[in-house]
Amino acid sequence: MLGHEGFGINTNIFETNIINLAAVLFIVVTFVGQNLTTLLENRKQTILTNLEIANTRALEAQEKLNNAKTQFDIAKKKAQEIREEGILRANSELKTVVSMHSLRLAKLEEFKNETVLFYQQKAFKEAYLYVVDRIMVRVRERLNRGLKQDAAYHVVINNFYVSNLTTF
């Protein structure tokens, strides 16, 4: 029965396995290979697209970072200018306040001098009036003592002189 012709069962397992493996590989490569190639190609395109998007975003982020740095530098310069302007204004205000204070002190000194002069003049006038009044009182007393003999005549003359001295 060794010489069969036709279809039969091959009992050699190794050869059968190789034939079966070849058939399976042929089917897999033929049908699944094209799908796998298409799938890998799609995956490759997706990865490339994602890389391009990531690269674009990285460039945008770098540009935004550069813009932010530029704006930060501008803000820093502006803050320095504001600080310097504030110092200048403070110094200017200080000078203004000091000059106004000096002016007020000068006015107060002038007012003090005028007040002292006024009270000196007032005191001098009061002293002058007191001295004149005391002199007039003594003159009247002496005249009255000396006029007791000729009282009527001397009283008229004394009153005349006293009225002249009083108006002086």
XYZ file of N, CA and C in Angstrom:
504
model
N 0.796 -1.150 0.000
C 0.000 0.000 0.000
C 0.859 1.242 0.000
N 1.987 1.060 -0.256
C 2.892 2.171 -0.279
C 2.738 2.954 -1.558
N 2.370 2.502 -2.531
C 2.312 3.156 -3.803
C 0.944 3.702 -4.110
N 0.394 4.468 -3.340
C -0.930 5.045 -3.585
C -0.820 6.152 -4.573
N -1.759 6.173 -5.243
C -1.840 7.299 -6.131
C -3.059 8.098 -5.738
N -2.910 9.384 -5.757
C -4.039 10.226 -5.417
C -3.793 10.993 -4.114
N -4.875 11.245 -3.579
C -4.819 12.080 -2.372
C -4.770 11.185 -1.166
N -3.839 11.548 -0.223
C -3.719 10.739 0.955
C -3.193 11.568 2.117
N -3.037 10.921 3.179
C -2.576 11.600 4.380
C -1.090 11.396 4.493
N -0.422 12.444 4.673
C 1.024 12.410 4.862
C 1.253 12.276 6.356
N 1.960 11.251 6.707
C 2.185 11.005 8.115
C 3.468 11.641 8.617
N 4.226 12.262 7.724
C 5.444 12.935 8.148
C 5.045 14.317 8.695
N 5.096 14.490 9.983
C 4.596 15.680 10.659
C 5.485 16.885 10.380
N 6.744 16.733 10.325
C 7.653 17.843 10.096
C 7.382 18.492 8.749
N 7.258 17.689 7.726
C 6.989 18.214 6.392
C 5.613 18.852 6.352
N 4.676 18.246 7.046
C 3.319 18.779 7.078
C 3.302 20.134 7.784
N 3.995 20.217 8.845
C 4.046 21.490 9.597
C 4.678 22.591 8.766
N 5.703 22.257 8.009
C 6.363 23.263 7.179
C 5.406 23.721 6.091
N 4.698 22.771 5.484
C 3.737 23.131 4.442
C 2.619 23.973 5.028
N 2.120 23.571 6.172
C 1.043 24.340 6.841
C 1.535 25.750 7.222
N 2.753 25.816 7.741
C 3.313 27.116 8.138
C 3.492 27.998 6.914
N 3.930 27.439 5.792
C 4.109 28.193 4.563
C 2.767 28.703 4.072
N 1.745 27.849 4.141
C 0.413 28.259 3.700
C -0.119 29.376 4.586
N 0.064 29.251 5.889
C -0.414 30.281 6.827
C 0.338 31.584 6.609
N 1.635 31.474 6.425
C 2.421 32.690 6.186
C 2.009 33.349 4.882
N 1.745 32.549 3.851
C 1.317 33.103 2.577
C 0.000 33.844 2.744
N -0.942 33.241 3.474
C -2.258 33.868 3.699
C -2.093 35.127 4.534
N -1.284 35.040 5.594
C -1.070 36.201 6.479
C -0.408 37.316 5.703
N 0.634 37.001 4.950
C 1.350 38.032 4.206
C 0.435 38.611 3.133
N -0.323 37.782 2.477
C -1.158 38.259 1.381
C -2.296 39.133 1.892
N -3.028 38.680 2.852
C -4.211 39.423 3.296
C -3.899 40.389 4.445
N -3.249 39.871 5.445
C -2.989 40.696 6.628
C -1.823 41.641 6.368
N -0.882 41.266 5.544
C 0.290 42.097 5.274
C -0.078 43.447 4.704
N -1.027 43.431 3.737
C -1.427 44.710 3.158
C -2.123 45.571 4.207
N -2.976 44.973 4.996
C -3.654 45.719 6.056
C -2.652 46.202 7.098
N -1.713 45.339 7.442
C -0.693 45.712 8.422
C 0.171 46.835 7.874
N 0.536 46.740 6.581
C 1.329 47.796 5.954
C 0.540 49.101 5.957
N -0.710 49.064 5.617
C -1.559 50.257 5.632
C -1.678 50.804 7.047
N -1.869 49.930 8.017
C -1.968 50.336 9.417
C -0.673 50.989 9.879
N 0.456 50.361 9.547
C 1.754 50.938 9.936
C 1.989 52.272 9.242
N 1.577 52.365 7.993
C 1.731 53.618 7.246
C 0.871 54.721 7.880
N -0.374 54.358 8.244
C -1.258 55.327 8.927
C -0.664 55.746 10.262
N -0.132 54.805 10.979
C 0.485 55.111 12.289
C 1.686 56.027 12.094
N 2.475 55.727 11.049
C 3.645 56.557 10.743
C 3.201 57.984 10.432
N 2.152 58.136 9.621
C 1.642 59.468 9.271
C 1.123 60.193 10.518
N 0.412 59.471 11.382
C -0.107 60.058 12.622
C 1.040 60.548 13.500
N 2.067 59.719 13.625
C 3.235 60.107 14.435
C 3.921 61.325 13.830
N 4.087 61.329 12.499
C 4.718 62.479 11.835
C 3.876 63.740 12.012
N 2.575 63.605 11.868
C 1.676 64.750 12.074
C 1.771 65.260 13.503
N 1.757 64.336 14.463
C 1.880 64.728 15.875
C 3.220 65.419 16.141
N 4.284 64.910 15.514
C 5.597 65.542 15.678
C 5.609 66.949 15.087
N 4.977 67.118 13.916
C 4.903 68.442 13.306
C 4.104 69.404 14.181
N 2.969 68.923 14.703
C 2.141 69.754 15.597
C 2.929 70.111 16.855
N 3.625 69.122 17.410
C 4.424 69.370 18.619
C 5.534 70.373 18.313
N 6.159 70.227 17.151
C 7.217 71.152 16.756
C 6.652 72.561 16.579
N 5.476 72.673 15.941
C 4.820 73.975 15.765
C 4.481 74.589 17.119
N 3.938 73.784 18.014
C 3.602 74.282 19.356
C 4.861 74.701 20.111
N 5.928 73.933 19.937
C 7.187 74.296 20.601
C 7.688 75.634 20.073
N 7.591 75.838 18.749
C 8.008 77.123 18.169
C 7.121 78.267 18.670
N 5.810 78.012 18.735
C 4.889 79.027 19.263
C 5.205 79.330 20.723
N 5.470 78.284 21.498
C 5.807 78.474 22.914
C 7.104 79.256 23.048
N 8.080 78.965 22.202
C 9.350 79.699 22.238
C 9.128 81.160 21.879
N 8.282 81.400 20.878
C 7.976 82.778 20.473
C 7.257 83.518 21.605
N 6.296 82.832 22.239
C 5.591 83.448 23.374
C 6.561 83.725 24.516
N 7.486 82.806 24.754
C 8.488 83.007 25.795
C 9.354 84.220 25.472
N 9.775 84.326 24.212
C 10.590 85.478 23.808
C 9.807 86.778 23.957
N 8.509 86.754 23.569
C 7.665 87.938 23.743
C 7.516 88.290 25.217
N 7.311 87.275 26.042
C 7.166 87.501 27.482
C 8.459 88.080 28.060
N 9.609 87.568 27.610
C 10.890 88.105 28.085
C 11.051 89.558 27.666
N 10.670 89.853 26.423
C 10.762 91.227 25.929
C 9.855 92.151 26.733
N 8.623 91.709 26.956
C 7.692 92.517 27.752
C 8.183 92.662 29.182
N 8.781 91.620 29.721
C 9.334 91.694 31.075
C 10.455 92.723 31.139
N 11.332 92.707 30.126
C 12.421 93.687 30.088
C 11.879 95.103 29.966
N 10.842 95.280 29.125
C 10.231 96.601 28.974
C 9.601 97.041 30.294
N 8.894 96.128 30.947
C 8.263 96.444 32.237
C 9.316 96.775 33.286
N 10.431 96.048 33.245
C 11.513 96.298 34.196
C 12.086 97.698 33.988
N 12.307 98.060 32.707
C 12.821 99.391 32.407
C 11.834 100.470 32.842
N 10.559 100.224 32.569
C 9.535 101.201 32.944
C 9.466 101.348 34.473
N 9.578 100.239 35.178
C 9.580 100.289 36.649
C 10.784 101.086 37.147
N 11.932 100.899 36.514
C 13.131 101.654 36.897
C 12.920 103.143 36.627
N 12.309 103.460 35.476
C 12.035 104.866 35.157
C 11.075 105.469 36.166
N 10.036 104.705 36.518
C 9.066 105.194 37.505
C 9.745 105.399 38.849
N 10.615 104.470 39.225
C 11.337 104.593 40.490
C 12.199 105.845 40.490
N 12.937 106.053 39.390
C 13.793 107.237 39.295
C 12.975 108.517 39.290
N 11.842 108.499 38.572
C 10.971 109.679 38.544
C 10.404 109.954 39.938
N 10.063 108.894 40.655
C 9.567 109.052 42.029
C 10.617 109.675 42.934
N 11.863 109.231 42.769
C 12.941 109.802 43.577
C 13.126 111.271 43.237
N 13.091 111.603 41.944
C 13.231 113.001 41.528
C 12.086 113.854 42.074
N 10.868 113.313 42.000
C 9.714 114.068 42.528
C 9.838 114.247 44.036
N 10.262 113.201 44.717
C 10.413 113.297 46.177
C 11.465 114.349 46.531
N 12.580 114.344 45.806
C 13.612 115.353 46.063
C 13.095 116.750 45.760
N 12.344 116.891 44.671
C 11.774 118.180 44.309
C 10.799 118.655 45.384
N 9.933 117.747 45.832
C 8.988 118.092 46.900
C 9.721 118.479 48.180
N 10.780 117.746 48.478
C 11.561 118.049 49.669
C 12.158 119.445 49.572
N 12.725 119.770 48.404
C 13.291 121.108 48.217
C 12.211 122.174 48.333
N 11.040 121.904 47.757
C 9.936 122.861 47.827
C 9.505 123.076 49.270
N 9.372 121.981 49.996
C 8.947 122.084 51.396
C 9.993 122.835 52.216
N 11.271 122.551 51.976
C 12.333 123.224 52.718
C 12.331 124.711 52.398
N 12.168 125.071 51.115
C 12.162 126.492 50.755
C 10.942 127.189 51.347
N 9.774 126.511 51.327
C 8.578 127.105 51.933
C 8.773 127.266 53.443
N 9.400 126.277 54.052
C 9.658 126.361 55.488
C 10.604 127.526 55.795
N 11.627 127.690 54.972
C 12.558 128.806 55.161
C 11.841 130.132 54.991
N 10.958 130.215 54.002
C 10.195 131.437 53.765
C 9.289 131.733 54.956
N 8.642 130.707 55.467
C 7.779 130.906 56.647
C 8.599 131.354 57.855
N 9.776 130.738 58.027
C 10.631 131.149 59.143
C 11.055 132.608 58.997
N 11.366 133.020 57.768
C 11.747 134.420 57.535
C 10.574 135.346 57.863
N 9.364 134.971 57.445
C 8.185 135.786 57.755
C 7.933 135.840 59.257
N 8.103 134.686 59.917
C 7.930 134.671 61.377
C 8.976 135.550 62.062
N 10.206 135.503 61.571
C 11.264 136.352 62.138
C 10.919 137.820 61.939
N 10.431 138.153 60.742
C 10.039 139.541 60.461
C 8.880 139.962 61.353
N 7.893 139.065 61.514
C 6.765 139.365 62.381
C 7.217 139.543 63.824
N 8.146 138.684 64.254
C 8.681 138.795 65.617
C 9.367 140.140 65.804
N 10.193 140.532 64.825
C 10.894 141.813 64.925
C 9.917 142.986 64.945
N 8.880 142.918 64.091
C 7.868 143.973 64.084
C 7.129 144.033 65.414
N 6.803 142.857 65.963
C 6.101 142.805 67.257
C 6.971 143.381 68.369
N 8.250 142.990 68.372
C 9.164 143.514 69.391
C 9.284 145.033 69.257
N 9.426 145.515 68.025
C 9.534 146.948 67.780
C 8.265 147.671 68.219
N 7.094 147.064 67.911
C 5.828 147.670 68.320
C 5.748 147.792 69.846
N 6.074 146.691 70.547
C 5.989 146.742 72.010
C 7.066 147.645 72.605
N 8.214 147.747 71.953
C 9.238 148.692 72.422
C 8.725 150.131 72.288
N 8.128 150.414 71.124
C 7.597 151.762 70.911
C 6.461 152.061 71.881
N 5.620 151.050 72.113
C 4.509 151.230 73.057
C 5.044 151.481 74.468
N 6.036 150.667 74.857
C 6.622 150.841 76.189
C 7.310 152.207 76.291
N 8.014 152.607 75.223
C 8.672 153.921 75.233
C 7.633 155.029 75.336
N 6.539 154.916 74.604
C 5.482 155.931 74.646
C 4.852 155.984 76.030
N 4.569 154.808 76.604
C 3.988 154.771 77.951
C 4.957 155.374 78.968
N 6.239 155.036 78.824
C 7.235 155.605 79.748
C 7.327 157.114 79.551
N 7.299 157.555 78.304
C 7.359 158.983 78.004
C 6.153 159.700 78.593
N 4.955 159.128 78.401
C 3.740 159.750 78.961
C 3.785 159.749 80.484
N 4.312 158.670 81.067
C 4.414 158.620 82.533
C 5.364 159.694 83.039
N 6.535 159.810 82.373
C 7.521 160.815 82.800
C 6.950 162.221 82.623
N 6.321 162.466 81.492
C 5.731 163.800 81.249
C 4.646 164.078 82.269
N 3.824 163.056 82.549
C 2.756 163.234 83.530
C 3.338 163.531 84.908
N 4.400 162.814 85.298
C 5.035 163.051 86.614
C 5.648 164.446 86.664
N 6.282 164.834 85.538
C 6.871 166.180 85.492
C 5.778 167.227 85.620
N 4.668 167.017 84.950
C 3.564 167.974 84.999
C 2.993 168.059 86.398
N 2.899 166.911 87.046
C 2.380 166.913 88.421
C 3.317 167.701 89.314
N 4.624 167.509 89.191
C 5.600 168.229 90.026
C 5.607 169.721 89.712
N 5.488 170.023 88.413
C 5.454 171.449 88.036
C 4.232 172.100 88.642
N 3.092 171.458 88.596
C 1.882 172.023 89.188
C 2.051 172.197 90.687
N 2.652 171.172 91.302
C 2.860 171.279 92.751
C 3.753 172.467 93.087
N 4.848 172.626 92.385
C 5.767 173.743 92.654
C 5.115 175.071 92.337
N 4.397 175.073 91.235
C 3.729 176.331 90.881
C 2.655 176.666 91.893
N 1.949 175.640 92.335
C 0.899 175.885 93.328
C 1.506 176.337 94.647
N 2.664 175.824 95.013
C 3.327 176.250 96.247
C 3.800 177.698 96.130
N 4.346 177.989 94.967
C 4.865 179.344 94.774
C 3.768 180.333 94.471
N 2.604 179.927 94.124
C 1.531 180.840 93.756
C 0.570 181.113 94.894
N 0.805 180.594 95.969
C -0.127 180.798 97.069
C -0.207 182.272 97.433
N 0.887 183.009 97.181
C 0.835 184.438 97.501
C -0.003 185.182 96.467
N 0.253 184.963 95.215
C -0.473 185.668 94.168
C -1.229 184.613 93.352
N -2.195 184.019 93.949
C -2.834 182.821 93.442
C -3.620 183.044 92.155
N -4.392 184.041 92.071
C -5.276 184.209 90.927
C -4.473 184.463 89.659
N -3.493 185.349 89.753
C -2.704 185.688 88.578
C -1.862 184.508 88.109
N -1.219 183.872 89.022
C -0.338 182.762 88.662
C -1.100 181.510 88.201
N -2.280 181.275 88.687
C -3.083 180.123 88.282
C -3.425 180.237 86.801
N -3.787 181.404 86.353
C -4.137 181.617 84.953
C -2.919 181.376 84.079
N -1.763 181.909 84.488
C -0.537 181.746 83.711
C -0.118 180.274 83.724
N -0.159 179.645 84.867
C 0.224 178.234 84.969
C -0.688 177.351 84.130
N -1.959 177.606 84.170
C -2.889 176.810 83.361
C -2.583 176.972 81.879
N -2.203 178.212 81.491
C -1.834 178.443 80.108
C -0.612 177.608 79.728
N 0.425 177.663 80.580
C 1.639 176.879 80.285
C 1.379 175.373 80.340
N 0.588 174.941 81.272
C 0.281 173.517 81.399
C -0.485 173.042 80.176
N -1.432 173.827 79.702
C -2.191 173.424 78.518
C -1.286 173.387 77.294
N -0.313 174.332 77.223
C 0.653 174.307 76.116
C 1.556 173.063 76.208
N 1.997 172.739 77.387
C 2.863 171.553 77.556
C 2.072 170.263 77.304
N 0.830 170.227 77.693
C 0.006 169.041 77.507
C -0.212 168.750 76.014
N -0.429 169.813 75.253
C -0.636 169.608 73.829
C 0.652 169.247 73.107
N 1.746 169.589 73.706
C 3.039 169.255 73.111
C 3.253 167.792 73.198
